[in-house]
């Protein structure tokens, strides 16, 4: 029998997980059973992915930088990556703003719904506001200070310090380029080997992906409370999802015209990472798979992928920024808070910053949304109400925006690779040859 491609297997796992979750929700003992016996499988999978994220960044970035023949190439890759990241983020926010002003989802939510939602979620939302305020208290250049680790082991001990690890790896890679060949050679072969081993670990972890997404989605469904609020916020959710889809079309078009990559080829290459982003709501957890797909299935050479993908997972969140723009305007519409043109421009700037500042973990985009709401002048006492309003549908939207976040990283990786001559032609056939065959 013809072997099913990995993305189909994951998709089947997801659908079965949703159905199983719905079925279990109907039984009195169902949700408890799922939490106790099914969910841990999903958690183990996410842990495995997180486990290899830091070693993968270290190995592939050091290998990547030291493979570059000269440093000017590295600064070209860096400069183009940052510019493209800012460009795609501004496009995403603009798409979000146009849609939310056109579709005006705020008008679809009545007084009674606002009251119900506020009662249900205001206290949870207040906690998130406090969290965002803490982040805001920091100095203007603190983000730069935060990038420089003072202790390597401390930096490498938490996935939240990804930028610090990236800093160390680049610094180390540059120094490696500068030492005599006799010293550099053994270290380079060590990191080459380490990189290969870790990519193989990604392959092995991906073997359980279809089962893990089953567990993750079943757990999500049985955890969901009050689905009726989903319907009340349907028009808002629709606006975000349409925006995200348009963003995907934008990536496909950009990629087609600049790198000549057929949209189907791109989607087939990146699909497993997209499905995992959807199931985990975390670009950080998906990073090892994004890197592996971009390198081994989309033809981006290691030195580009190893820089562009981890940096993108931490700072480039187009889906998040689009969602923040739509959510900010939606909240203003519901609370009858007028926004003028300059407020919309403020949203472009602050949502760019807020998405850069959002951690690549579930729900982070919603916390940083507070910064956008504050910048447009929403009164302090309304901040928690604002977040409470969108809370009920945040998780499904988080799943969708994370897909766009990682698709943006992959697209930029391809564009940068093309611009520095480091993009080879992706192989459209035998996509999953890389994965061990059944029984092997
Ligand atoms: N979950 C998103 C990510 O990891 C961030 C967010 O928008 O909450 O990419």
CSV table of N, CA and C in Angstrom, one decimal, residues 82 84-94 135 143 163 244 247 251 283 310-326 346-361 363-373 398 401-402 404-405 409:
chain,number,residue,atom,x,y,z
A,82,UNK,N,15.9,40.7,9.2
A,82,UNK,CA,15.2,41.7,10.0
A,82,UNK,C,14.2,42.6,9.2
A,84,UNK,N,12.8,41.9,6.3
A,84,UNK,CA,11.7,41.1,5.8
A,84,UNK,C,10.7,40.8,6.9
A,85,UNK,N,11.2,40.6,8.1
A,85,UNK,CA,10.4,40.3,9.3
A,85,UNK,C,9.5,41.6,9.6
A,86,UNK,N,10.1,42.7,9.5
A,86,UNK,CA,9.3,43.9,9.8
A,86,UNK,C,8.3,44.2,8.7
A,87,UNK,N,8.7,44.0,7.5
A,87,UNK,CA,7.9,44.2,6.3
A,87,UNK,C,6.6,43.3,6.4
A,88,UNK,N,6.8,42.0,6.6
A,88,UNK,CA,5.7,41.1,6.7
A,88,UNK,C,4.8,41.4,7.9
A,89,UNK,N,5.4,41.8,9.0
A,89,UNK,CA,4.5,42.1,10.1
A,89,UNK,C,3.6,43.3,9.8
A,90,UNK,N,4.2,44.3,9.2
A,90,UNK,CA,3.4,45.5,8.9
A,90,UNK,C,2.3,45.2,7.9
A,91,UNK,N,2.6,44.3,6.9
A,91,UNK,CA,1.6,43.9,6.0
A,91,UNK,C,0.4,43.2,6.7
A,92,UNK,N,0.8,42.3,7.7
A,92,UNK,CA,-0.2,41.5,8.4
A,92,UNK,C,-1.1,42.4,9.2
A,93,UNK,N,-0.5,43.4,9.9
A,93,UNK,CA,-1.3,44.3,10.7
A,93,UNK,C,-2.2,45.1,9.8
A,94,UNK,N,-1.7,45.6,8.6
A,94,UNK,CA,-2.5,46.3,7.7
A,94,UNK,C,-3.7,45.5,7.2
A,135,UNK,N,5.6,43.6,32.2
A,135,UNK,CA,6.5,43.6,31.0
A,135,UNK,C,6.7,45.1,30.5
A,143,UNK,N,15.2,45.3,26.2
A,143,UNK,CA,15.2,44.1,25.3
A,143,UNK,C,16.5,43.8,24.8
A,163,UNK,N,16.6,33.9,22.6
A,163,UNK,CA,17.4,34.9,22.0
A,163,UNK,C,18.8,35.0,22.6
A,244,UNK,N,-5.9,35.8,8.5
A,244,UNK,CA,-4.8,34.9,8.5
A,244,UNK,C,-4.7,34.2,7.2
A,247,UNK,N,-3.1,36.3,4.7
A,247,UNK,CA,-1.7,36.4,5.0
A,247,UNK,C,-1.0,35.2,4.3
A,251,UNK,N,2.0,35.1,1.5
A,251,UNK,CA,3.3,34.3,1.6
A,251,UNK,C,3.4,33.5,0.3
A,283,UNK,N,5.0,28.5,18.7
A,283,UNK,CA,6.1,28.5,17.6
A,283,UNK,C,7.4,27.9,18.2
A,310,UNK,N,15.1,30.2,14.1
A,310,UNK,CA,14.9,30.5,15.6
A,310,UNK,C,14.7,32.0,15.9
A,311,UNK,N,15.3,32.9,15.1
A,311,UNK,CA,15.0,34.3,15.4
A,311,UNK,C,13.6,34.6,15.1
A,312,UNK,N,13.1,34.0,14.0
A,312,UNK,CA,11.7,34.2,13.6
A,312,UNK,C,10.7,33.7,14.6
A,313,UNK,N,11.0,32.5,15.2
A,313,UNK,CA,10.1,31.9,16.2
A,313,UNK,C,10.0,32.9,17.4
A,314,UNK,N,11.0,33.6,17.7
A,314,UNK,CA,11.0,34.5,18.8
A,314,UNK,C,10.4,35.8,18.5
A,315,UNK,N,10.8,36.4,17.3
A,315,UNK,CA,10.4,37.8,17.1
A,315,UNK,C,9.4,38.0,16.0
A,316,UNK,N,9.3,37.1,15.0
A,316,UNK,CA,8.5,37.3,13.9
A,316,UNK,C,7.1,36.6,14.0
A,317,UNK,N,6.1,37.4,14.4
A,317,UNK,CA,4.8,36.7,14.6
A,317,UNK,C,3.8,37.5,13.9
A,318,UNK,N,3.7,37.2,12.6
A,318,UNK,CA,2.7,37.9,11.8
A,318,UNK,C,1.3,37.6,12.1
A,319,UNK,N,1.0,36.3,12.4
A,319,UNK,CA,-0.3,35.9,12.8
A,319,UNK,C,-0.7,36.7,14.1
A,320,UNK,N,0.2,36.7,15.0
A,320,UNK,CA,-0.1,37.3,16.3
A,320,UNK,C,-0.4,38.8,16.1
A,321,UNK,N,0.4,39.5,15.3
A,321,UNK,CA,0.3,40.9,15.1
A,321,UNK,C,-1.0,41.2,14.4
A,322,UNK,N,-1.4,40.4,13.4
A,322,UNK,CA,-2.7,40.6,12.7
A,322,UNK,C,-3.8,40.4,13.7
A,323,UNK,N,-3.7,39.4,14.5
A,323,UNK,CA,-4.8,39.2,15.5
A,323,UNK,C,-4.9,40.3,16.5
A,324,UNK,N,-3.7,40.8,16.9
A,324,UNK,CA,-3.7,41.9,17.9
A,324,UNK,C,-4.4,43.2,17.3
A,325,UNK,N,-4.1,43.4,16.0
A,325,UNK,CA,-4.8,44.6,15.4
A,325,UNK,C,-6.3,44.4,15.4
A,326,UNK,N,-6.7,43.2,14.9
A,326,UNK,CA,-8.2,43.0,14.8
A,326,UNK,C,-8.8,43.0,16.2
A,346,UNK,N,-1.2,54.1,15.3
A,346,UNK,CA,-0.6,53.7,16.6
A,346,UNK,C,-0.6,52.2,16.7
A,347,UNK,N,-1.7,51.6,16.2
A,347,UNK,CA,-1.9,50.1,16.3
A,347,UNK,C,-0.8,49.5,15.4
A,348,UNK,N,-0.5,50.0,14.3
A,348,UNK,CA,0.5,49.4,13.4
A,348,UNK,C,1.9,49.4,14.2
A,349,UNK,N,2.2,50.5,14.8
A,349,UNK,CA,3.5,50.5,15.5
A,349,UNK,C,3.5,49.6,16.7
A,350,UNK,N,2.4,49.8,17.6
A,350,UNK,CA,2.5,49.0,18.8
A,350,UNK,C,2.2,47.5,18.6
A,351,UNK,N,1.4,47.2,17.6
A,351,UNK,CA,1.2,45.7,17.4
A,351,UNK,C,2.5,45.1,16.9
A,352,UNK,N,3.3,45.9,16.1
A,352,UNK,CA,4.6,45.3,15.7
A,352,UNK,C,5.5,45.0,16.9
A,353,UNK,N,5.5,46.0,17.8
A,353,UNK,CA,6.4,45.8,19.0
A,353,UNK,C,5.8,44.7,19.9
A,354,UNK,N,4.5,44.7,20.0
A,354,UNK,CA,3.8,43.7,20.9
A,354,UNK,C,4.0,42.3,20.4
A,355,UNK,N,4.0,42.2,19.1
A,355,UNK,CA,4.2,40.8,18.5
A,355,UNK,C,5.6,40.4,18.7
A,356,UNK,N,6.5,41.3,18.5
A,356,UNK,CA,8.0,41.0,18.8
A,356,UNK,C,8.1,40.6,20.2
A,357,UNK,N,7.5,41.3,21.1
A,357,UNK,CA,7.6,41.0,22.5
A,357,UNK,C,6.9,39.8,23.0
A,358,UNK,N,6.0,39.2,22.2
A,358,UNK,CA,5.2,38.1,22.6
A,358,UNK,C,6.1,36.8,22.7
A,359,UNK,N,6.0,36.1,23.7
A,359,UNK,CA,6.8,34.8,23.8
A,359,UNK,C,6.1,33.8,22.8
A,360,UNK,N,6.9,32.9,22.4
A,360,UNK,CA,6.4,31.9,21.4
A,360,UNK,C,5.7,30.8,22.1
A,361,UNK,N,4.8,31.1,23.0
A,361,UNK,CA,4.1,30.0,23.8
A,361,UNK,C,2.6,30.3,23.7
A,363,UNK,N,-1.0,31.6,24.1
A,363,UNK,CA,-1.7,32.7,24.8
A,363,UNK,C,-0.9,33.9,25.0
A,364,UNK,N,0.4,33.9,24.6
A,364,UNK,CA,1.3,35.1,24.8
A,364,UNK,C,0.8,36.3,24.1
A,365,UNK,N,0.2,36.1,22.9
A,365,UNK,CA,-0.2,37.3,22.1
A,365,UNK,C,-1.3,38.1,22.8
A,366,UNK,N,-2.1,37.4,23.5
A,366,UNK,CA,-3.2,38.0,24.2
A,366,UNK,C,-2.7,38.9,25.3
A,367,UNK,N,-1.7,38.5,26.0
A,367,UNK,CA,-1.2,39.3,27.1
A,367,UNK,C,-0.6,40.6,26.6
A,368,UNK,N,0.2,40.4,25.5
A,368,UNK,CA,0.8,41.6,24.9
A,368,UNK,C,-0.2,42.6,24.3
A,369,UNK,N,-1.4,42.1,24.0
A,369,UNK,CA,-2.4,42.9,23.4
A,369,UNK,C,-2.7,44.1,24.3
A,370,UNK,N,-2.5,43.9,25.6
A,370,UNK,CA,-2.7,45.0,26.6
A,370,UNK,C,-1.9,46.2,26.2
A,371,UNK,N,-0.7,46.0,25.7
A,371,UNK,CA,0.1,47.2,25.3
A,371,UNK,C,-0.5,47.9,24.2
A,372,UNK,N,-1.1,47.2,23.2
A,372,UNK,CA,-1.8,47.9,22.1
A,372,UNK,C,-3.0,48.7,22.7
A,373,UNK,N,-3.7,48.0,23.5
A,373,UNK,CA,-5.0,48.7,24.0
A,373,UNK,C,-4.6,49.9,24.8
A,398,UNK,N,-5.5,31.3,18.7
A,398,UNK,CA,-4.1,31.1,18.9
A,398,UNK,C,-3.5,30.0,18.1
A,401,UNK,N,-3.3,31.5,14.6
A,401,UNK,CA,-2.2,32.5,14.3
A,401,UNK,C,-0.9,31.9,14.4
A,402,UNK,N,-0.7,30.8,15.2
A,402,UNK,CA,0.6,30.2,15.3
A,402,UNK,C,1.0,29.5,14.0
A,404,UNK,N,0.3,30.7,11.1
A,404,UNK,CA,0.8,31.8,10.3
A,404,UNK,C,2.1,32.3,10.8
A,405,UNK,N,2.3,32.3,12.1
A,405,UNK,CA,3.6,32.7,12.6
A,405,UNK,C,4.8,31.9,12.0
A,409,UNK,N,7.9,32.6,9.1
A,409,UNK,CA,9.3,32.3,9.3
A,409,UNK,C,9.8,31.5,8.1
